[in-house]
Each structure stands twice: as structure tokens, then as C-alpha cells.
Coordinates of C-alpha atoms in Angstrom, one line a residue:
X14 CA 96.7 -1.3 -7.3
X15 CA 93.7 -3.4 -6.2
X16 CA 94.3 -5.8 -3.3
X17 CA 92.1 -8.4 -5.1
X18 CA 91.5 -9.0 -8.8
X19 CA 88.2 -8.2 -10.3
X20 CA 85.3 -10.6 -9.7
X21 CA 87.0 -12.2 -6.7
X22 CA 85.0 -15.0 -5.2
X23 CA 84.3 -15.2 -1.5
X24 CA 82.5 -18.0 0.4
X25 CA 79.3 -17.0 2.0
X26 CA 79.6 -17.7 5.8
X27 CA 77.1 -15.2 7.1
X28 CA 73.9 -16.9 8.2
X29 CA 71.8 -13.7 7.7
X30 CA 72.4 -13.4 3.9
X31 CA 69.9 -16.1 3.1
X32 CA 71.7 -17.1 -0.1
X33 CA 73.9 -20.1 -0.5
X34 CA 76.9 -20.4 -2.7
X35 CA 79.4 -17.7 -3.5
X36 CA 79.3 -13.9 -4.1
X37 CA 81.0 -12.2 -7.0
X38 CA 81.6 -8.5 -7.3
X39 CA 84.2 -6.2 -8.8
X40 CA 86.7 -4.7 -6.4
X41 CA 88.5 -1.8 -8.1
X42 CA 90.0 -0.8 -4.8
X43 CA 89.2 -1.4 -1.1
X44 CA 89.1 1.2 1.7
X45 CA 89.5 0.3 5.3
X46 CA 85.7 0.8 5.7
X47 CA 85.2 -2.1 3.2
X48 CA 86.3 -4.6 5.9
X49 CA 84.4 -5.6 9.0
X50 CA 86.1 -4.2 12.1
X51 CA 87.8 -6.8 14.3
X52 CA 85.7 -8.2 17.0
X53 CA 86.5 -7.6 20.7
X54 CA 88.8 -9.9 22.5
X55 CA 87.2 -12.8 24.5
X56 CA 88.2 -11.2 27.7
X57 CA 86.6 -7.8 26.8
X58 CA 83.5 -9.6 25.5
X59 CA 83.1 -11.5 28.8
X60 CA 83.5 -8.3 30.8
X61 CA 81.0 -6.4 28.5
X62 CA 78.5 -9.3 28.7
X63 CA 78.6 -9.3 32.5
X64 CA 78.2 -5.6 32.8
X65 CA 75.4 -5.5 30.3
X66 CA 73.6 -8.3 32.1
X67 CA 74.1 -6.5 35.5
X68 CA 72.8 -3.2 34.2
X69 CA 69.9 -4.6 32.2
X70 CA 68.6 -6.9 35.0
X71 CA 69.0 -4.2 37.6
X72 CA 67.2 -1.6 35.4
X73 CA 64.3 -4.0 34.6
X74 CA 63.8 -4.9 38.3
X75 CA 64.2 -1.3 39.6
X76 CA 61.9 0.3 37.0
X77 CA 59.2 -2.3 37.4
X78 CA 59.2 -1.5 41.1
X79 CA 58.9 2.2 40.2
X80 CA 55.9 1.6 37.9
X81 CA 54.2 -0.7 40.5
X82 CA 54.7 1.8 43.3
X83 CA 53.5 4.8 41.3
X84 CA 50.5 3.0 39.9
X85 CA 49.5 1.1 43.0
X86 CA 49.9 4.0 45.3
X87 CA 47.9 6.2 42.9
X88 CA 50.6 8.9 42.9
X89 CA 49.7 10.1 39.4
X90 CA 48.0 13.2 40.7
X91 CA 51.4 14.9 40.7
X92 CA 53.0 16.3 37.6
X93 CA 56.4 15.0 38.7
X94 CA 55.2 11.5 39.6
X95 CA 53.4 11.2 36.2
X96 CA 56.6 12.1 34.3
X97 CA 58.8 9.9 36.5
X98 CA 56.4 7.0 35.5
X99 CA 57.0 7.9 31.9
X100 CA 60.8 8.0 32.5
X101 CA 60.6 4.5 34.0
X102 CA 58.6 3.2 31.0
X103 CA 61.3 4.6 28.7
X104 CA 64.1 3.0 30.8
X105 CA 62.2 -0.3 30.6
X106 CA 62.3 -0.1 26.8
X107 CA 66.0 0.5 26.8
X108 CA 66.8 -2.3 29.2
X109 CA 64.4 -4.8 27.7
X110 CA 64.9 -4.1 24.0
X111 CA 67.8 -2.0 23.1
X112 CA 70.4 -3.4 25.4
X113 CA 70.0 -7.1 24.5
X114 CA 70.0 -6.4 20.8
X115 CA 73.0 -4.1 21.1
X116 CA 74.9 -6.7 23.1
X117 CA 74.0 -9.4 20.6
X118 CA 75.3 -7.3 17.7
X119 CA 78.6 -6.6 19.6
X120 CA 79.1 -10.3 20.3
X121 CA 78.4 -11.3 16.7
X122 CA 80.4 -8.4 15.3
X123 CA 77.8 -8.2 12.5
X124 CA 74.1 -7.6 12.0
X125 CA 71.9 -10.7 11.6
X126 CA 68.4 -9.4 12.4
X127 CA 67.5 -7.9 9.0
X128 CA 66.8 -4.4 7.8
X129 CA 63.5 -3.8 9.8
X130 CA 65.2 -4.6 13.1
X131 CA 68.1 -2.5 12.2
X132 CA 66.0 0.6 11.6
X133 CA 63.7 -0.1 14.6
X134 CA 66.5 -0.6 17.0
X135 CA 68.3 2.6 16.2
X136 CA 65.0 4.6 16.0
X137 CA 63.8 3.3 19.4
X138 CA 67.2 4.1 21.0
X139 CA 66.9 7.6 19.7
X140 CA 63.3 8.0 20.9
X141 CA 64.1 6.7 24.4
X142 CA 67.2 9.0 24.9
X143 CA 65.4 12.1 23.6
X144 CA 62.3 11.2 25.7
X145 CA 64.5 11.0 28.8
X146 CA 66.0 14.4 28.1
X147 CA 62.7 16.1 27.3
X148 CA 61.0 14.5 30.3
X149 CA 63.7 15.9 32.6
X150 CA 63.3 19.2 30.9
X151 CA 59.5 19.2 31.3
X152 CA 59.9 18.5 35.0
X153 CA 62.4 21.3 35.4
X154 CA 60.1 23.8 33.6
X155 CA 57.2 22.7 35.8
X156 CA 59.3 23.1 39.0
X157 CA 60.3 26.6 37.8
X158 CA 56.7 27.6 37.3
X159 CA 55.7 26.2 40.7
X160 CA 58.4 28.0 42.6
X161 CA 59.3 31.1 40.5
X162 CA 56.2 31.9 38.5
X163 CA 53.3 30.9 40.7
X164 CA 50.8 33.1 39.0
X165 CA 51.5 31.5 35.6
X166 CA 51.5 28.1 37.2
X167 CA 48.0 28.5 38.4
X168 CA 46.8 29.1 34.8
X169 CA 48.4 25.9 33.4
X170 CA 48.1 23.7 36.5
X171 CA 45.8 20.7 36.4
X172 CA 45.4 17.2 35.1
X173 CA 44.7 18.4 31.5
X174 CA 48.0 20.3 31.4
X175 CA 49.9 17.2 32.7
X176 CA 48.4 14.9 30.1
X177 CA 49.0 17.4 27.3
X178 CA 52.6 17.9 28.4
X179 CA 53.2 14.2 28.5
X180 CA 51.8 13.6 25.1
X181 CA 53.8 16.5 23.7
X182 CA 57.0 15.1 25.1
X183 CA 56.4 11.7 23.5
X184 CA 55.3 13.2 20.2
X185 CA 58.4 15.3 19.9
X186 CA 60.5 12.3 20.8
X187 CA 58.9 10.2 18.1
X188 CA 59.2 12.9 15.4
X189 CA 62.7 14.3 16.3
X190 CA 64.5 11.1 15.3
X191 CA 62.4 10.0 12.3
X192 CA 65.5 10.4 10.0
X193 CA 66.9 7.3 11.7
X194 CA 64.2 5.3 10.0
X195 CA 65.2 6.7 6.7
X196 CA 69.0 6.6 6.8
X197 CA 69.6 3.3 8.6
X198 CA 70.6 0.6 6.1
X199 CA 72.4 -2.7 5.8
X200 CA 75.9 -2.5 4.3
X201 CA 78.1 -5.4 3.3
X202 CA 81.6 -5.8 4.7
X203 CA 84.4 -8.3 4.1
X204 CA 85.1 -10.6 7.1
X205 CA 88.6 -11.6 7.8
X206 CA 90.4 -13.2 10.7
X207 CA 93.3 -11.9 12.8
X208 CA 95.8 -13.1 10.2
X209 CA 94.1 -11.1 7.5
X210 CA 92.6 -14.1 5.7
X211 CA 89.3 -13.5 4.0
X212 CA 86.4 -15.4 5.7
X213 CA 83.4 -14.2 3.8
X214 CA 80.9 -11.4 3.9
X215 CA 78.7 -9.9 6.6
X216 CA 76.0 -7.3 7.0
X217 CA 76.4 -4.2 9.3
X218 CA 73.7 -1.8 10.4
X219 CA 75.0 1.7 9.5
X220 CA 73.8 5.2 8.6
X221 CA 73.9 5.9 4.8
X222 CA 73.5 9.5 3.8
X223 CA 73.7 10.8 0.3
X224 CA 76.4 13.3 1.3
X225 CA 78.8 13.6 4.2
X226 CA 77.7 17.1 5.0
X227 CA 74.1 15.8 5.5
X228 CA 75.4 13.2 8.0
X229 CA 77.4 15.8 9.9
X230 CA 74.5 18.3 9.9
X231 CA 72.2 15.6 11.4
X232 CA 74.8 14.7 14.0
X233 CA 75.2 18.3 15.1
X234 CA 71.4 18.7 15.2
X235 CA 71.1 15.8 17.5
X236 CA 74.0 16.9 19.8
X237 CA 73.0 20.6 19.9
X238 CA 69.2 20.7 19.7
X239 CA 68.3 17.5 21.5
X240 CA 71.1 17.3 24.1
X241 CA 72.9 20.7 24.8
X242 CA 69.8 22.9 24.4
X243 CA 67.6 21.0 26.9
X244 CA 70.6 20.9 29.3
X245 CA 70.9 24.7 29.1
X246 CA 67.1 25.1 29.7
X247 CA 67.4 22.8 32.8
X248 CA 70.4 24.7 34.0
X249 CA 68.6 28.0 33.8
X250 CA 65.5 26.6 35.5
X251 CA 67.3 25.0 38.4
X252 CA 69.6 27.9 38.8
X253 CA 66.6 30.2 39.2
X254 CA 65.0 27.7 41.6
X255 CA 68.2 27.5 43.6
X256 CA 68.3 31.3 44.0
X257 CA 64.7 31.4 45.1
X258 CA 64.9 28.5 47.6
X259 CA 68.4 29.1 49.1
X260 CA 68.8 32.9 48.9
X261 CA 65.5 34.7 48.2
X262 CA 62.6 33.6 50.4
X263 CA 59.6 35.5 49.1
X264 CA 56.0 34.5 49.7
X265 CA 52.9 35.0 47.7
X266 CA 51.2 38.3 48.5
X267 CA 48.0 38.0 50.6
X268 CA 44.9 40.1 50.1
X269 CA 45.6 41.9 53.3
X270 CA 49.2 42.7 52.3
X271 CA 49.6 43.2 48.5
X272 CA 53.2 44.5 49.0
X273 CA 54.8 42.0 51.3
X274 CA 58.3 42.6 52.6
X275 CA 61.0 39.9 52.3
X276 CA 59.7 37.2 54.7
X277 CA 60.8 33.7 55.4
X278 CA 59.0 30.8 53.9
X279 CA 57.9 28.4 56.7
X280 CA 60.8 26.0 57.3
X281 CA 58.9 22.7 56.7
X282 CA 57.7 23.8 53.3
X283 CA 61.1 25.2 52.4
X284 CA 62.8 22.0 53.4
X285 CA 60.4 19.9 51.3
X286 CA 60.9 22.0 48.3
X287 CA 64.6 21.9 48.6
X288 CA 64.6 18.1 49.0
X289 CA 62.5 17.6 45.8
X290 CA 64.7 20.0 43.9
X291 CA 67.9 18.2 45.0
X292 CA 66.5 14.9 43.8
X293 CA 65.6 16.3 40.4
X294 CA 68.9 18.1 40.0
X295 CA 70.7 14.9 40.8
X296 CA 68.7 13.1 38.0
X297 CA 69.8 15.8 35.5
X298 CA 73.4 15.9 36.5
X299 CA 73.6 12.1 36.5
X300 CA 72.0 11.8 33.1
X301 CA 74.3 14.5 31.7
X302 CA 77.5 13.0 33.0
X303 CA 76.8 9.4 32.0
X304 CA 75.7 10.2 28.4
X305 CA 78.2 13.1 27.8
X306 CA 81.2 10.8 27.0
X307 CA 79.3 8.7 24.4
X308 CA 77.8 11.8 22.7
X309 CA 81.2 13.5 22.6
X310 CA 82.9 10.4 21.2
X311 CA 80.2 10.0 18.6
X312 CA 80.5 13.6 17.6
X313 CA 84.3 13.3 17.4
X314 CA 84.1 10.2 15.3
X315 CA 81.7 11.9 12.9
X316 CA 84.2 14.5 12.0
X317 CA 87.1 12.2 12.0
X318 CA 86.0 9.3 9.9
X319 CA 89.5 7.8 9.9
X320 CA 89.2 6.9 13.5
X321 CA 88.7 3.2 13.1
X322 CA 91.3 1.9 15.6
X323 CA 90.1 -1.1 17.6
X324 CA 90.9 0.7 20.8
X325 CA 88.5 3.6 20.0
X326 CA 85.8 1.2 19.0
X327 CA 86.1 -0.8 22.2
X328 CA 86.1 2.4 24.2
X329 CA 82.9 3.6 22.4
X330 CA 81.2 0.3 23.2
X331 CA 81.9 0.7 26.9
X332 CA 80.9 4.4 26.8
X333 CA 77.5 3.4 25.4
X334 CA 77.1 1.0 28.3
X335 CA 77.9 3.9 30.7
X336 CA 75.0 5.8 29.1
X337 CA 72.7 2.9 29.4
X338 CA 73.4 2.7 33.1
X339 CA 71.2 5.7 33.7
X340 CA 68.3 3.3 33.4
X341 CA 69.5 1.6 36.5
X342 CA 70.7 4.7 38.4
X343 CA 67.4 6.7 38.1
X344 CA 65.3 4.4 40.4
X345 CA 68.2 4.4 43.0
X346 CA 68.0 8.2 43.0
X347 CA 64.2 8.1 43.5
X348 CA 64.6 5.7 46.4
X349 CA 67.3 7.6 48.3
X350 CA 66.2 11.2 47.7
X351 CA 62.4 10.9 47.8
X352 CA 60.8 10.2 51.2
X353 CA 57.3 9.6 49.7
X354 CA 58.7 7.0 47.3
X355 CA 60.6 5.3 50.2
X356 CA 57.4 5.1 52.3
X357 CA 55.4 3.6 49.4
X358 CA 58.1 1.2 48.5
X359 CA 58.4 0.1 52.1
X360 CA 54.7 -0.4 52.3
X361 CA 54.7 -2.4 49.1
X362 CA 57.6 -4.7 50.0
X363 CA 57.1 -5.2 53.7
X364 CA 53.4 -4.5 54.3
X365 CA 51.7 -5.4 51.0
X366 CA 48.2 -5.3 52.5
X367 CA 48.6 -1.9 54.0
X368 CA 49.6 0.1 50.9
X369 CA 47.8 3.4 51.0
X370 CA 45.7 4.0 47.9
X371 CA 44.4 7.5 47.2
X372 CA 41.9 7.6 44.3
X373 CA 41.9 11.4 44.2
X374 CA 44.2 14.2 45.1
X375 CA 42.1 15.1 48.1
X376 CA 42.3 11.6 49.3
X377 CA 46.1 11.7 49.7
X378 CA 47.3 11.9 53.3
X379 CA 48.3 15.4 54.3
X380 CA 51.9 14.3 54.9
X381 CA 52.0 12.8 51.4
X382 CA 50.8 16.0 49.8
X383 CA 53.5 17.9 51.5
X384 CA 56.2 15.4 50.7
X385 CA 55.9 16.3 47.0
X386 CA 55.1 20.0 46.6
X387 CA 55.4 19.8 42.9
X388 CA 51.6 19.8 42.2
X389 CA 50.6 20.2 45.8
X390 CA 52.3 23.5 46.3
X391 CA 48.9 25.0 47.0
X392 CA 49.1 23.5 50.5
X393 CA 52.4 25.2 51.2
X394 CA 51.2 28.4 49.5
X395 CA 48.1 28.5 51.6
X396 CA 50.2 28.0 54.8
X397 CA 52.4 30.9 53.6
X398 CA 49.5 33.2 53.0
X399 CA 48.0 32.3 56.4
X400 CA 51.3 33.1 58.1
X401 CA 51.5 36.3 56.2
X402 CA 48.0 37.2 57.2
X403 CA 48.7 36.6 60.8
X404 CA 51.8 38.8 60.6
X405 CA 49.8 41.5 58.9
X406 CA 47.2 41.3 61.7
X407 CA 49.8 41.5 64.3
X408 CA 51.3 44.6 62.5
X409 CA 47.9 46.2 62.4
X410 CA 47.4 45.6 66.1
X411 CA 50.8 47.1 66.9
X412 CA 49.9 50.2 64.8
X413 CA 46.6 50.5 66.5
X414 CA 48.2 50.3 69.9
X415 CA 50.8 52.8 68.9
X416 CA 48.2 55.2 67.6
X417 CA 46.2 54.7 70.8
X418 CA 49.2 55.4 72.9
X419 CA 50.1 58.4 70.9
X420 CA 46.6 59.7 71.3
X421 CA 46.7 59.3 75.0
X422 CA 50.1 61.0 75.2
X423 CA 48.8 63.9 73.1
X424 CA 45.7 64.3 75.3
X425 CA 47.8 64.2 78.4
X426 CA 50.1 66.9 76.9
X427 CA 47.1 69.0 76.0
X428 CA 45.7 68.8 79.5
X429 CA 49.2 69.6 80.9
X430 CA 49.3 72.9 78.9

């Protein structure tokens, strides 16, 4: 039996509808999804607003510093520095655009910004998250080539490769979530107060698929292809890098020794490579752990459409904030785990007139080049080859002396007989 008779009249109290008067529509039966979910309590809203403001302001300030440091210090000669700049720009979009709109929607408990903003907000959020994942994946692949596949890295190394990789990451990010522009729509809900009294109608920004299976397929595609698969690639890459840096210490064969034995990489170069690897792995682990709860909750809700309890909705709102906090955490990781970034940030903040500017890769100080061996691994590799060459010369000298001694002994024995 319908809760309301046909052609029930509701007063229009939503400011975004743009129509005055009343709305009439038949209601043969109402499901729980026909009603607007209850808003968060004032206490939870206050906590959520404070946390959103803290994360957004912190992310804006920190990522602006990252952009200024990288651009002013001309650190764009490195593959990793270029992609970290891209990561900072993506985080700025999240903190400056997505987070305020998401908070406003949560406070109002309805969508008042129109269809275009609805589609753009969801699309941009998908683009930035996918871009962050693919950026971290590209950095991991580059590090893998530098440390584990040096011959292949020499073929694809260079400014052109860096630019093409960056454009490719952004292109895939923009294309991968295009369905968000097509399926996001405004849907009408019935507003009611805590007593169950009807207050009017309101718009909500939701996904509308023609079939539930299409929606579930798209959700699995996002979760598996754009989240789990890149994480597996990064896990493999950094696993191989860890084995090479912490257990196997091979060097590049030198012309004088095409079949080198297992030799130790010079300790300074090994330490620098380990330090950069630890920083990048920390970025990946942090991103994975902070976004995993939100992705898992979204996936669970997709296959359990009956989960509409206020408690679950409140938890999901806070889980999304936890994911957004990566925008604020990333610059902190750069600062504490990257010595070159620390030096440039210190020079910018405390000695603004003494910031070192290097227009080309050759103009960067020698210590700067070694601090980030991602694209400057040639310096370390050259040192390794030099050390290997010296060792080979010493071995040759030893063999010569041994042969000479053996010859003398043989001559002496011949004379004795």
C-alpha cells in the first residue's frame, strides 16, 4: 500500500530547483532510496568541517611550497622531480576544488550546484586519484629501469621520454574516468525531518546506470584496473629494487672486465639510492593505506545496495577525508625523506636570495646530482665503472707479478738442475 496517495503535493523548499510553487507527481510506492538520507549531527558536522579545513589548508600550503621549490630550484631535469611536481599539481586540484565542494555538499545534505558541477566534480576527483596512482606507478617503473635494467634505461632516458611519460599519465587519467561524465546525474529525493515529516524535495548528485550490472562492472573496473593493478606493478618494481639494493650489489660491466664478479657498489652511491627508494616506497604505502578503506567501503556498498544506515554513511564520509589527507601527507614525506628537497626548502625559506638555480643538468652542483640518482645515475654508474676498472688493473698487475715470479722460479729451477 502506498505511503502517500497519488498526486501528493509537496512544498518546494530547495533553492536549487529554480521553480516556485508546488510539485505534483504520482507515488505508487516509495523505496528507502526515494528519501534523502538524514544529515549528519551538528557535532559530527563540526568535527568534519574542522578536519576538512585543516587538511585542505595544509595541503594547499604544502603543495604550493613543493611547486615553488621545484620550479625555482630548476629541479625539473630529473624524472622523479618532474613527476613529483605533477603529483603536487594534482593534490592542489583536490585540495582547492574537490574538498570544498564535497564539504559543502555534505553540510547541505543535498546538491545545489547544478548538473554541470555535479559531473565536473566527480570527474575531476576520479582524474586526480587515477593520476596520483599512475604517477607513482611511472616513478616506480623508472626507478626499476634505473637500478635493475640499466641497458634499457639508457635507451629511454632523456627529457623527451620524461615529457612523453608525463603526457601519457595525464592522458590515461583523463580518458579512464570519462564514464563519470556520462553517468552522473541529478536525482530527486524527498526531504524529511527527524520526526519523519515531509519538508519538500531536493536534488542529489548520483550515478545513474541503465542496469545494475553495468554499475557493478564499472566499479570493479575502477577498483581492479585503476587501483589494484598499479599497486601490484609498484609492488613488483620496488621488490626487485629492494633485492638489488639490499642483497645483490652488482655493478655495470666495464670494457676491461665484461664478466665482473659480484662486487660491492660504492657505499655513498648505494646509500643515496636506498634513501630515494625508501622515500618513494613510503609514498606508495601511504597512498595505499589511506585510500584503501574508502575504496573497500565503496566496493562493499556497490554490491550491498541495502546498506543505507546513517552510521555507514557517516563512516564513509570520514573515510573519504582520510583518503584526501594524502594531499597533505605527500609534501611531508618529501621534506623528511629527501635531503635535496630539504636543502632547497631551507634555502627558499631562510635564505631567499641564495637559492641555487641550475638552468641545465650540467649546471647542478655535484652533490645535488648525487642526492637524486633517479636521472643522475650516470654519475654513480661512472664511479662504479671507474672503481671496477681500477680493480681490474690491480688484478692484472697481480697476475703479471705472479707470472713474473713463476718465471723466475722456473728459471732458477732450470739452472739448479
